[in-house]
N, CA and C of each residue as an Amber inpcrd file, in Angstrom:
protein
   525
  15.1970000 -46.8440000 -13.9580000  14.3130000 -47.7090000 -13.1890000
  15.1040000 -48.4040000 -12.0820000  16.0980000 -48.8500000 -12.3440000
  17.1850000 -49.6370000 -11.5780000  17.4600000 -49.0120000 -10.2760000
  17.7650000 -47.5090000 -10.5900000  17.9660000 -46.6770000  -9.7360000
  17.1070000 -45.8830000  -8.8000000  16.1030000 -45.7760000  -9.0330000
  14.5060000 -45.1110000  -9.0890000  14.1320000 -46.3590000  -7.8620000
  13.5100000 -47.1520000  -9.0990000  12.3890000 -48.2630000  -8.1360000
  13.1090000 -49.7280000  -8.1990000  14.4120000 -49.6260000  -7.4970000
  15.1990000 -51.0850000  -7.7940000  15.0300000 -52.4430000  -7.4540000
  13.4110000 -52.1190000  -6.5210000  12.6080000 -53.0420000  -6.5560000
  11.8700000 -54.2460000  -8.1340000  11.6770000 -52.9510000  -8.8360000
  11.0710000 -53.3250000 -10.4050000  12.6200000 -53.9040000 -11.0870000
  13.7910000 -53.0680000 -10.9650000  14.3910000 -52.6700000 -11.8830000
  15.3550000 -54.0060000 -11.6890000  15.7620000 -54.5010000 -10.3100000
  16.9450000 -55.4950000  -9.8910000  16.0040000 -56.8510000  -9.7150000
  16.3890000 -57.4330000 -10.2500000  15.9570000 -59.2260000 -10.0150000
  15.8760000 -59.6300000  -8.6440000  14.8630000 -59.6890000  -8.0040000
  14.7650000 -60.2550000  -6.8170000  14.2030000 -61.6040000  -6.7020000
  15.3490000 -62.2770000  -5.6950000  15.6080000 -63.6900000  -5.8370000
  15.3540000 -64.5740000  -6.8330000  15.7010000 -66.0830000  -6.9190000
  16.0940000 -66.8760000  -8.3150000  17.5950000 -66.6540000  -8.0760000
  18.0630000 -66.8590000  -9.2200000  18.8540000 -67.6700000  -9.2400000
  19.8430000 -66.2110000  -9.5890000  18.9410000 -65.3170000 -10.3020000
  19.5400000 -64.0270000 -10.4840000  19.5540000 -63.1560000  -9.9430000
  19.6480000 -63.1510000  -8.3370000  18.7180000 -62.3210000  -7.6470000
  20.2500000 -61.1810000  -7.5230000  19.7420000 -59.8620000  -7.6620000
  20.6050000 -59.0200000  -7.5130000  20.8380000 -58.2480000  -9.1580000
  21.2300000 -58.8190000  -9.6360000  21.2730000 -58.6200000 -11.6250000
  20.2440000 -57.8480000 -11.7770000  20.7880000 -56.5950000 -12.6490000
  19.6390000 -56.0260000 -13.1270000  19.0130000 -56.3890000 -14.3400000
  18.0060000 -55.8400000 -14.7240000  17.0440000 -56.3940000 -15.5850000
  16.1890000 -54.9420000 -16.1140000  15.8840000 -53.8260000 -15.2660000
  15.4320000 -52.7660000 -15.8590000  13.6440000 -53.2220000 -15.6990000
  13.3500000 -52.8770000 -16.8470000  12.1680000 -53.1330000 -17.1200000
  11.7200000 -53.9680000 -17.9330000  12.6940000 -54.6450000 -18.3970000
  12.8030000 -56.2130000 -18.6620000  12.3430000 -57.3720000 -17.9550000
  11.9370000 -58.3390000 -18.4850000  11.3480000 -59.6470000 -18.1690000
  12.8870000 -60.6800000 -17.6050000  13.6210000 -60.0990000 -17.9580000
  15.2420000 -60.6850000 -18.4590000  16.4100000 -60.5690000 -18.4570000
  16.8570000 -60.2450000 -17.2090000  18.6270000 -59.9600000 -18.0880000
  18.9190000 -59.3820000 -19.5560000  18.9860000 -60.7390000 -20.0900000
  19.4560000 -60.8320000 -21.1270000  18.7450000 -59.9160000 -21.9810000
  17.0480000 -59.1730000 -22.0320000  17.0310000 -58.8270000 -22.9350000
  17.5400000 -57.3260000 -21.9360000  17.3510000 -57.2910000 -21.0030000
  17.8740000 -55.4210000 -20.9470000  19.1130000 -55.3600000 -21.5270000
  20.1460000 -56.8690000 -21.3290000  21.6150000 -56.4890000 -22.3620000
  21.6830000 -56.7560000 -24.2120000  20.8310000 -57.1160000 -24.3310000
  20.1690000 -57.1320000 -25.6700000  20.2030000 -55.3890000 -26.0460000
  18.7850000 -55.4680000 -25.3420000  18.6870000 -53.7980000 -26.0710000
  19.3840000 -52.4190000 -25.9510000  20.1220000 -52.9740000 -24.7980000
  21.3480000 -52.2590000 -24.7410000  22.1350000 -51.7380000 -25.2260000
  22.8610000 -53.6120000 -26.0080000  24.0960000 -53.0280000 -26.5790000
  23.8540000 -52.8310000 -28.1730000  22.1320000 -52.8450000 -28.1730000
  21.6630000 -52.3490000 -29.8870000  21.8500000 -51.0030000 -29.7200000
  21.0450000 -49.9680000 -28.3640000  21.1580000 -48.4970000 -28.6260000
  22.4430000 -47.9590000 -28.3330000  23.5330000 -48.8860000 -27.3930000
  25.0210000 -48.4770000 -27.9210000  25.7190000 -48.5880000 -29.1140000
  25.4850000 -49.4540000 -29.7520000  25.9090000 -48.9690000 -31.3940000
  25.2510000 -48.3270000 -31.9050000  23.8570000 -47.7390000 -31.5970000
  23.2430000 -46.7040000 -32.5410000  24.1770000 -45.1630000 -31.5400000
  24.4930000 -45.1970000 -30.5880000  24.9400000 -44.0720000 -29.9250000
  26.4470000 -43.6400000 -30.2950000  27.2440000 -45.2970000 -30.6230000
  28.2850000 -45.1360000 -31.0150000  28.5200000 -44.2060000 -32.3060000
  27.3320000 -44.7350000 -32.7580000  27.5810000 -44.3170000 -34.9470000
  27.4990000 -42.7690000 -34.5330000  26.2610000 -42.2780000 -33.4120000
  26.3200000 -40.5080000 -33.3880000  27.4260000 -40.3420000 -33.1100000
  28.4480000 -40.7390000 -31.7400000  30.2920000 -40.0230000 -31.2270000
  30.8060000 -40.4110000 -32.7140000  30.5320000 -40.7810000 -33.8420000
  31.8160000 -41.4770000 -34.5810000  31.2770000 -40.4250000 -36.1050000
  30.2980000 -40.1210000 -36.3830000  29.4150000 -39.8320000 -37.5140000
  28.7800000 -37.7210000 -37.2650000  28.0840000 -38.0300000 -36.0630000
  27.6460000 -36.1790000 -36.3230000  28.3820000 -35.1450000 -35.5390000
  28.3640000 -34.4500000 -36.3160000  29.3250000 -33.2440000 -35.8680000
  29.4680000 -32.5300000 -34.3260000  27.7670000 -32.3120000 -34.2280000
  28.0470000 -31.5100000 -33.0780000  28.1290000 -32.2720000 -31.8010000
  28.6320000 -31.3960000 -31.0010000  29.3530000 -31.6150000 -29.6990000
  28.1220000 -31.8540000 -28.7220000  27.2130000 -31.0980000 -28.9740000
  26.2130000 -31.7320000 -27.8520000  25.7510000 -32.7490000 -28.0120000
  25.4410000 -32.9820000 -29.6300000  25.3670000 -35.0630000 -29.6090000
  25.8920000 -35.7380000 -29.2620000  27.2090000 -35.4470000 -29.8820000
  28.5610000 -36.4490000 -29.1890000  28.6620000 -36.7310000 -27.3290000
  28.4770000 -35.8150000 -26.8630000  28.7930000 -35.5060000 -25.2360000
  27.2390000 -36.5070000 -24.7960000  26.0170000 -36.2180000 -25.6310000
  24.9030000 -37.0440000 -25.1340000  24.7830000 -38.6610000 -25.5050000
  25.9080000 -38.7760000 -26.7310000  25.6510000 -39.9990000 -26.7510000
  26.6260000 -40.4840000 -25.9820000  27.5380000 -39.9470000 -25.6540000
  29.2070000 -41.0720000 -25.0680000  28.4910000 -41.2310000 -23.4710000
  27.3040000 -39.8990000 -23.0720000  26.7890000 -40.0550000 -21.7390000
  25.7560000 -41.6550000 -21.7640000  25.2990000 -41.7750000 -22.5100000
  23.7880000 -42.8810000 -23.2840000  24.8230000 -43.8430000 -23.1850000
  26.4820000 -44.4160000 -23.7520000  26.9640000 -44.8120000 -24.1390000
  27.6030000 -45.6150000 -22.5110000  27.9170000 -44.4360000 -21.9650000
  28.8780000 -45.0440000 -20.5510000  27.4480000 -45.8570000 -19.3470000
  26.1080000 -45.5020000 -19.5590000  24.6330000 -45.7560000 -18.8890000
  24.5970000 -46.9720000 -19.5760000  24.2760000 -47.4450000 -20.7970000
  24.4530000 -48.4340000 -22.0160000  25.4790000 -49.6550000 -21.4220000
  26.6250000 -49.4550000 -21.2140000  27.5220000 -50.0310000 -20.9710000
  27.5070000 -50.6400000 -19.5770000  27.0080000 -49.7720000 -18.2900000
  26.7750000 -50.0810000 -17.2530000  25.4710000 -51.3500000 -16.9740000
  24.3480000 -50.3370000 -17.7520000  23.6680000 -51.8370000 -17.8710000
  24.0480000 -52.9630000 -18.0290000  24.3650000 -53.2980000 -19.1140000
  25.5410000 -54.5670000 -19.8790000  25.9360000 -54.9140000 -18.6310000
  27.0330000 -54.6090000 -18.2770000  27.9990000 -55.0510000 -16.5820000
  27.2370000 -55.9320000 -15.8830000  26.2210000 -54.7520000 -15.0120000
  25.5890000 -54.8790000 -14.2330000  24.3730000 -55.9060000 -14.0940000
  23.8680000 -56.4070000 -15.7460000  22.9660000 -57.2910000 -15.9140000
  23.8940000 -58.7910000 -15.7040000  25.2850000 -58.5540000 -15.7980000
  26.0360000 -59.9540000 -15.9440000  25.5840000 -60.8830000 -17.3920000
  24.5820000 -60.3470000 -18.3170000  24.3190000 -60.9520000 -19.4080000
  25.1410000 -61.6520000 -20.1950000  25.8800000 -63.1750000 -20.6260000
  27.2190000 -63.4050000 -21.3010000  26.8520000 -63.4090000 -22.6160000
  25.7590000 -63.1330000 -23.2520000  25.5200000 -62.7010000 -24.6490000
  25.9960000 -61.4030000 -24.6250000  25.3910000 -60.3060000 -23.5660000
  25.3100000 -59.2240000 -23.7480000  26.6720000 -58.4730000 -23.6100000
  27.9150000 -59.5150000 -22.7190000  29.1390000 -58.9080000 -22.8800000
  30.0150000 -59.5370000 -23.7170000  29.4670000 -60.5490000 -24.6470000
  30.2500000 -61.2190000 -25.5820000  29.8330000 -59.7970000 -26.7130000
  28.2350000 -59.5240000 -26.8590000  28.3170000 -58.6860000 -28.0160000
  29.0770000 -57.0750000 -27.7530000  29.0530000 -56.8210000 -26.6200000
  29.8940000 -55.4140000 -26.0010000  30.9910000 -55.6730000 -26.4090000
  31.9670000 -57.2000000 -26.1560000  33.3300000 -57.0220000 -26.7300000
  33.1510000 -56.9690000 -28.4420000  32.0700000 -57.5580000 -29.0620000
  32.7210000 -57.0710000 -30.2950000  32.1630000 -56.2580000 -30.9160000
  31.6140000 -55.5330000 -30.4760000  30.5990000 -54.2010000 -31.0820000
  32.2740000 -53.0530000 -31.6320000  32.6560000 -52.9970000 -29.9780000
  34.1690000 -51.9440000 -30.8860000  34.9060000 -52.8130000 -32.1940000
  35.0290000 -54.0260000 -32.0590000  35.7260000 -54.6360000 -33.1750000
  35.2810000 -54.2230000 -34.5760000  33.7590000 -54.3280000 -34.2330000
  32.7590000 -54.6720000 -35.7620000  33.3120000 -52.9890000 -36.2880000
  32.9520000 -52.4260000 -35.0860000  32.8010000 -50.8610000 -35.7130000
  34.4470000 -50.5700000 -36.4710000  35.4470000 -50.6460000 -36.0060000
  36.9600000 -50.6740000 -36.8060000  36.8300000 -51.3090000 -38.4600000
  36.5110000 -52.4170000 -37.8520000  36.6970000 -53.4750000 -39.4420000
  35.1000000 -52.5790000 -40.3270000  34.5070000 -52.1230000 -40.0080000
  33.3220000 -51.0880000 -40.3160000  33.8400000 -50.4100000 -41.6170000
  34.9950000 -49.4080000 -40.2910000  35.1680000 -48.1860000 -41.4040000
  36.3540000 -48.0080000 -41.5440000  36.7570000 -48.8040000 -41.5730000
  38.2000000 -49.4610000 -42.2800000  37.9390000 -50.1170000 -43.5120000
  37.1620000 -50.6410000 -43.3720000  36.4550000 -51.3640000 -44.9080000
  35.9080000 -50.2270000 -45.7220000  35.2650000 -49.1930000 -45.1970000
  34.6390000 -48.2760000 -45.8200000  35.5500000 -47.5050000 -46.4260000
  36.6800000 -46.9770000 -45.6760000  37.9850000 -46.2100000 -46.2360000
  38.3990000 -46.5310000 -47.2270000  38.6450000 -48.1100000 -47.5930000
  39.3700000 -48.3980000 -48.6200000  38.6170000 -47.8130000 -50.2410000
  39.1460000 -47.8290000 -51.3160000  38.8260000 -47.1950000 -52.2200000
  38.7210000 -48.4770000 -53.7010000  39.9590000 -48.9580000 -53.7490000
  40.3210000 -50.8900000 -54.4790000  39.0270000 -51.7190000 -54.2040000
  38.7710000 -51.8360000 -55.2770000  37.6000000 -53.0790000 -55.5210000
  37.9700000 -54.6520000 -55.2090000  39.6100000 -54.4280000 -55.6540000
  40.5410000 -55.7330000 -55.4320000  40.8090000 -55.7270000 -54.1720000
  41.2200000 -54.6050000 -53.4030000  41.7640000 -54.5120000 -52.3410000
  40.3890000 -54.9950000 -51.2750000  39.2190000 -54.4960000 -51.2810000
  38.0060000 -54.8210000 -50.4700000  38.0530000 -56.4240000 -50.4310000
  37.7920000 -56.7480000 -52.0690000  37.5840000 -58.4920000 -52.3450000
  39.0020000 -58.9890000 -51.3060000  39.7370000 -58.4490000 -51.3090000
  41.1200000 -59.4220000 -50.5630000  40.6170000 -59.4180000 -49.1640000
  40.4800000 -57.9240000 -48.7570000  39.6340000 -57.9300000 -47.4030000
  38.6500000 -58.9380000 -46.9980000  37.7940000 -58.9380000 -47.6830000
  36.1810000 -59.5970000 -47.0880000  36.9120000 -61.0540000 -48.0060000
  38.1190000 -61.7140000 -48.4360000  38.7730000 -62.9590000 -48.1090000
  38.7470000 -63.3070000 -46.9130000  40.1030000 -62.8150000 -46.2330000
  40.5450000 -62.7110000 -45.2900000  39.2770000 -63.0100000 -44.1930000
  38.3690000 -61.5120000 -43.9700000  37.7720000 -61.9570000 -43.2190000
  36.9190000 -63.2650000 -43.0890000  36.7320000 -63.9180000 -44.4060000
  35.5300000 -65.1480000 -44.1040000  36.4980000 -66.1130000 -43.5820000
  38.0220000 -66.1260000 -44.8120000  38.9580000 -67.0630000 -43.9020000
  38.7090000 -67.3600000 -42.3770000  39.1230000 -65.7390000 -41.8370000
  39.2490000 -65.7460000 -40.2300000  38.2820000 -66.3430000 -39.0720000
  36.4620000 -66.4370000 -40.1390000  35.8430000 -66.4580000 -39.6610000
  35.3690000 -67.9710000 -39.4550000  35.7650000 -67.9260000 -40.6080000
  35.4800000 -70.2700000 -40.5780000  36.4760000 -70.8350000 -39.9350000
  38.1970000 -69.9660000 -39.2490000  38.9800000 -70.4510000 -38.9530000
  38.7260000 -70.3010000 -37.3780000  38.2920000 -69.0180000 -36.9920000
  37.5520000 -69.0400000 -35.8630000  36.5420000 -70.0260000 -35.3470000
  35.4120000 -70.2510000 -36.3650000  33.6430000 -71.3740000 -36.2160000
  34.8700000 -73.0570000 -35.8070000  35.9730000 -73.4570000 -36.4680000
  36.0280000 -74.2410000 -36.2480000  37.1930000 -74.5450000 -35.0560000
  37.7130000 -73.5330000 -34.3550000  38.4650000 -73.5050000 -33.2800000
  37.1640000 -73.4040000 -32.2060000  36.2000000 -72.6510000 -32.2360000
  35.6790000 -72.4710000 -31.5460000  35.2610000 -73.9670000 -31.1490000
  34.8960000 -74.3580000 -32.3610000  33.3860000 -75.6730000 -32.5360000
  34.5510000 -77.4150000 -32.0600000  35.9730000 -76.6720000 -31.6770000
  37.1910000 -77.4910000 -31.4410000  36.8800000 -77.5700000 -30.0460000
  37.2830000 -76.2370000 -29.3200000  38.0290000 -75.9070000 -28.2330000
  36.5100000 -75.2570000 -27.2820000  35.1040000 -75.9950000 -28.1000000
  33.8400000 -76.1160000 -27.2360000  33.7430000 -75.7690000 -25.7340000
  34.7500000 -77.0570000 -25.0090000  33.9450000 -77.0940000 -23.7650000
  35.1760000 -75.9440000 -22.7850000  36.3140000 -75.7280000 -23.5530000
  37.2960000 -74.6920000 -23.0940000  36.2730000 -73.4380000 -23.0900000
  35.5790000 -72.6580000 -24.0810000  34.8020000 -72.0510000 -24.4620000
  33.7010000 -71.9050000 -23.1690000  32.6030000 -72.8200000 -23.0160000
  31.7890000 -72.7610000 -21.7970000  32.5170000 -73.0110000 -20.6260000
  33.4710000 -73.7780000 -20.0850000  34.5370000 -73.3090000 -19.1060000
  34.7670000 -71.9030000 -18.8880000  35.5100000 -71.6980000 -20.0440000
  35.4440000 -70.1200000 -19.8380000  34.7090000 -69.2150000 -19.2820000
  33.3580000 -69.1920000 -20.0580000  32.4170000 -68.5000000 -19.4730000
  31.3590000 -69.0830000 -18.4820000  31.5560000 -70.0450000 -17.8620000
  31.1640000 -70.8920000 -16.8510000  30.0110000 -70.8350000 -17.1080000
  29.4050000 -71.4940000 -18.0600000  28.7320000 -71.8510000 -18.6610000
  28.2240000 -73.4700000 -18.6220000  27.0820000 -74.1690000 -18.4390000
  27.2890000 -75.4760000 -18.7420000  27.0370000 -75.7500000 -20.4140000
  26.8160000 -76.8890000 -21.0910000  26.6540000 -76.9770000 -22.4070000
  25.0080000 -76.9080000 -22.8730000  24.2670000 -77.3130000 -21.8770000
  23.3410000 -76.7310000 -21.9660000  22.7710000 -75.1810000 -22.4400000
  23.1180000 -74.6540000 -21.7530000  23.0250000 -73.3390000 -21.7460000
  22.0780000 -72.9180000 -21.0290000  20.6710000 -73.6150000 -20.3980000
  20.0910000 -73.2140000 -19.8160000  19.9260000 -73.8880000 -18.4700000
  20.6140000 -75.0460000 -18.6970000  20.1850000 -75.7780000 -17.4470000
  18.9270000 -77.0460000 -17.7710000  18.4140000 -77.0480000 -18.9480000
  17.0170000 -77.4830000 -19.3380000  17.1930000 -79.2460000 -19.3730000
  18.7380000 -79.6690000 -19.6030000  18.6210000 -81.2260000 -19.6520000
  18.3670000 -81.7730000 -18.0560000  18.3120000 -80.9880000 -17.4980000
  18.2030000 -81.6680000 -15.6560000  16.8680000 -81.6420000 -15.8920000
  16.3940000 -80.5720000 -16.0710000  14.6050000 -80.5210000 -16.3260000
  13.9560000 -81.8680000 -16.7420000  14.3410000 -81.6090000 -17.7330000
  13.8290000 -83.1510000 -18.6890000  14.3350000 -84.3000000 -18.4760000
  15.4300000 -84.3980000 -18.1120000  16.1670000 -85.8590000 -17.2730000
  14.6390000 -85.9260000 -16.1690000  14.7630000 -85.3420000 -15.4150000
  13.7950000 -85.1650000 -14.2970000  12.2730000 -85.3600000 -14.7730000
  11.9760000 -85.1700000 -15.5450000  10.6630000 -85.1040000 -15.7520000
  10.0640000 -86.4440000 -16.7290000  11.3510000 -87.1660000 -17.1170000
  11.1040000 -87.9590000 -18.0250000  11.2920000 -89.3680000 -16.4980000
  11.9070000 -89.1570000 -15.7100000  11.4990000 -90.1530000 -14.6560000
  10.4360000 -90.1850000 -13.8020000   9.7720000 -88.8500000 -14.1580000
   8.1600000 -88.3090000 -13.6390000   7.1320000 -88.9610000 -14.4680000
   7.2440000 -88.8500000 -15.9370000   6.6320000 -89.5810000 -16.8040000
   6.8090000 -91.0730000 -16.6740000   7.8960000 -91.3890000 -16.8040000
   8.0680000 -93.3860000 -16.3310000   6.6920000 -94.0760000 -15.0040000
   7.1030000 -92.9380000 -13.9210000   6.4400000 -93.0720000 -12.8350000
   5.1260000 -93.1930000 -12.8960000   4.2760000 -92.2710000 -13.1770000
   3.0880000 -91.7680000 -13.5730000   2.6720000 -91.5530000 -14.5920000
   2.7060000 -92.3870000 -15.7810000   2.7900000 -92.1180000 -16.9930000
   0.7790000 -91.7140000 -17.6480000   0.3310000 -92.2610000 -16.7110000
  -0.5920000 -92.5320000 -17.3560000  -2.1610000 -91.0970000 -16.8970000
  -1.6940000 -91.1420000 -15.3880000  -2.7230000 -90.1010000 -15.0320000
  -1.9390000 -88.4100000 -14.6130000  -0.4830000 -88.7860000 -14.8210000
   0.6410000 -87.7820000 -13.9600000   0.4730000 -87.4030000 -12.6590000
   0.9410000 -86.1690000 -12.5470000   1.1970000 -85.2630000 -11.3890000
   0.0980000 -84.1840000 -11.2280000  -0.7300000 -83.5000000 -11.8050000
  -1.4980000 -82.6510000 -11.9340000  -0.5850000 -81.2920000 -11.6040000
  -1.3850000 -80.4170000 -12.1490000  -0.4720000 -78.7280000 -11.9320000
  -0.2980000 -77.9390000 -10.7040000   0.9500000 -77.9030000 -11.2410000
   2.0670000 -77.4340000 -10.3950000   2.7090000 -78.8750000  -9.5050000
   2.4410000 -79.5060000  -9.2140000   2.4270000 -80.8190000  -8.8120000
   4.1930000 -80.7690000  -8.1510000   4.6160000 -80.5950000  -9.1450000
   6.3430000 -80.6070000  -8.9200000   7.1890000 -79.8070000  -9.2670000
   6.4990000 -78.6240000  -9.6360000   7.7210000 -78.0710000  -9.6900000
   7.8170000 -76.4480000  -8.9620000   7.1190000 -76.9080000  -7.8200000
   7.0550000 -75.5950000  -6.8530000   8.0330000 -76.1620000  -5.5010000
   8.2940000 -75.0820000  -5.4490000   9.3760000 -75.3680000  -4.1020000
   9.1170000 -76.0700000  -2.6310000   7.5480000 -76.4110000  -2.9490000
   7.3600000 -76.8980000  -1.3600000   7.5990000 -78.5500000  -2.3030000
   7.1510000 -78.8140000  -3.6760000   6.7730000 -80.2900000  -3.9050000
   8.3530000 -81.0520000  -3.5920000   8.4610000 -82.6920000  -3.2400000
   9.3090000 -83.1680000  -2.9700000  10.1220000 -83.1790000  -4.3300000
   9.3210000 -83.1960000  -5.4260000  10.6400000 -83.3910000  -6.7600000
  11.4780000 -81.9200000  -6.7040000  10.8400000 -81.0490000  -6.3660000
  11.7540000 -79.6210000  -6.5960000  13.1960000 -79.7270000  -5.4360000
  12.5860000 -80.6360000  -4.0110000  13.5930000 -81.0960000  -3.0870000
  14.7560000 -81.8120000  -2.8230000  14.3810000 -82.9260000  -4.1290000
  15.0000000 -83.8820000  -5.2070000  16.3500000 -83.5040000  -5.7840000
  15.3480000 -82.3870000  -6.7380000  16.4050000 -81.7200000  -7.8430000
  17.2980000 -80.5930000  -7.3800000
C-alpha cells in the first residue's frame, strides 16, 4: 500500500506526517502487526525445512522489518530489538534436557528481569531521554492542563463543539 497508493499508505501531515502507517489507523499499530507476523515468519526460517519457505519468509521478514523502520514506531522497534533475543533464550531453553538445569535457568532469568524492572523504574527519565520521549507518552498532560483552565473559565455553559480544539480556534493558537 505504502508503495502502491502512498497517499493511503504514508501519514500525511500531523505531527507524523511522512511515517508510514500502511493501512493502519496508526503507526504504531502497522509496527504492532508487524513485528507479530515477523516472529511468526521467523519460527518458518528457524523451524520448516523447505527452502522455498525459508527464502519466502526471510523475504516477509526483510518487508516486516522495513515497515518497523519506516513507521519510526518506539514500541515497534523496542519489540524488533527483542524479538531476536526472546527467540535465542527460546531455544536455548528448549535444548536443555535438566529439570534442575531449566529451574536454574528460568532463576536467573526472573533475577535479570526484576533487576532490569528496577534499573529501568531507577534510570526512568535516562530511559525517555533516550528515546526522546516525554513522560507522558502521549503528550495528553498539556491537553488537560489546557482544558482544565477552559473548564475554570467557562465552567458552567463551556465552549461548545469543536470550539477549541481546531486549528483556526485561539486555544489551539495558545497551545
Amino acid at each position: 500500500v505504502v508503495l502502491l497508493f502512498p497517499e493511503i499508505g504514508v501519514k500525511q501531515g500531523g505531527v507524523h506526517h511522512g511515517l508510514w502507517e500502511g493501512v493502519f489507523s496508526h503507526k504504531n499499530n502497522l509496527a504492532n502487526v508487524s513485528v507479530f507476523y515477523l516472529m511468526i515468519n521467523l519460527y518458518f526460517v528457524i523451524i520448516i525445512k523447505s527452502l522455498i519457505v525459508r527464502i519466502s519468509a526471510l523475504v516477509i521478514i526483510i518487508i516486516q522489518t522495513t515497515l518497523i523502520l519506516q513507521s519510526e514506531s518506539t514500541t515497534g522497534l523496542i519489540l524488533l530489538l527483542f524479538l531476536p533475543i526472546s527467540l535465542i533464550i527460546f531455544f536455548a531453553f528448549k535444548s536443555i534436557k535438566n529439570l534442575f538445569v531449566k529451574l536454574f535457568c528460568v532463576s536467573i532469568f526472573l533475577a535479570l528481569g526484576m533487576l532490569t524492572t528496577i534499573l529501568s523504574i531507577i534510570n526512568i527519565d535516562n530511559i525517555f531521554e533516550l528515546l526522546e520521549k516525554d513522560s507522558t507518552l502521549t503528550g495528553r498532560n498539556y491537553i488537560w492542563k489546557a482544558s482544565l483552565e477552559l473548564i475554570k473559565e467557562n465552567w458552567l455553559l463551556g465552549y461548545g463543539y469543536r470550539a477549541t480544539f481546531t486549528e483556526n480556534s485561539s486555544f489551539y493558537q495558545h497551545c
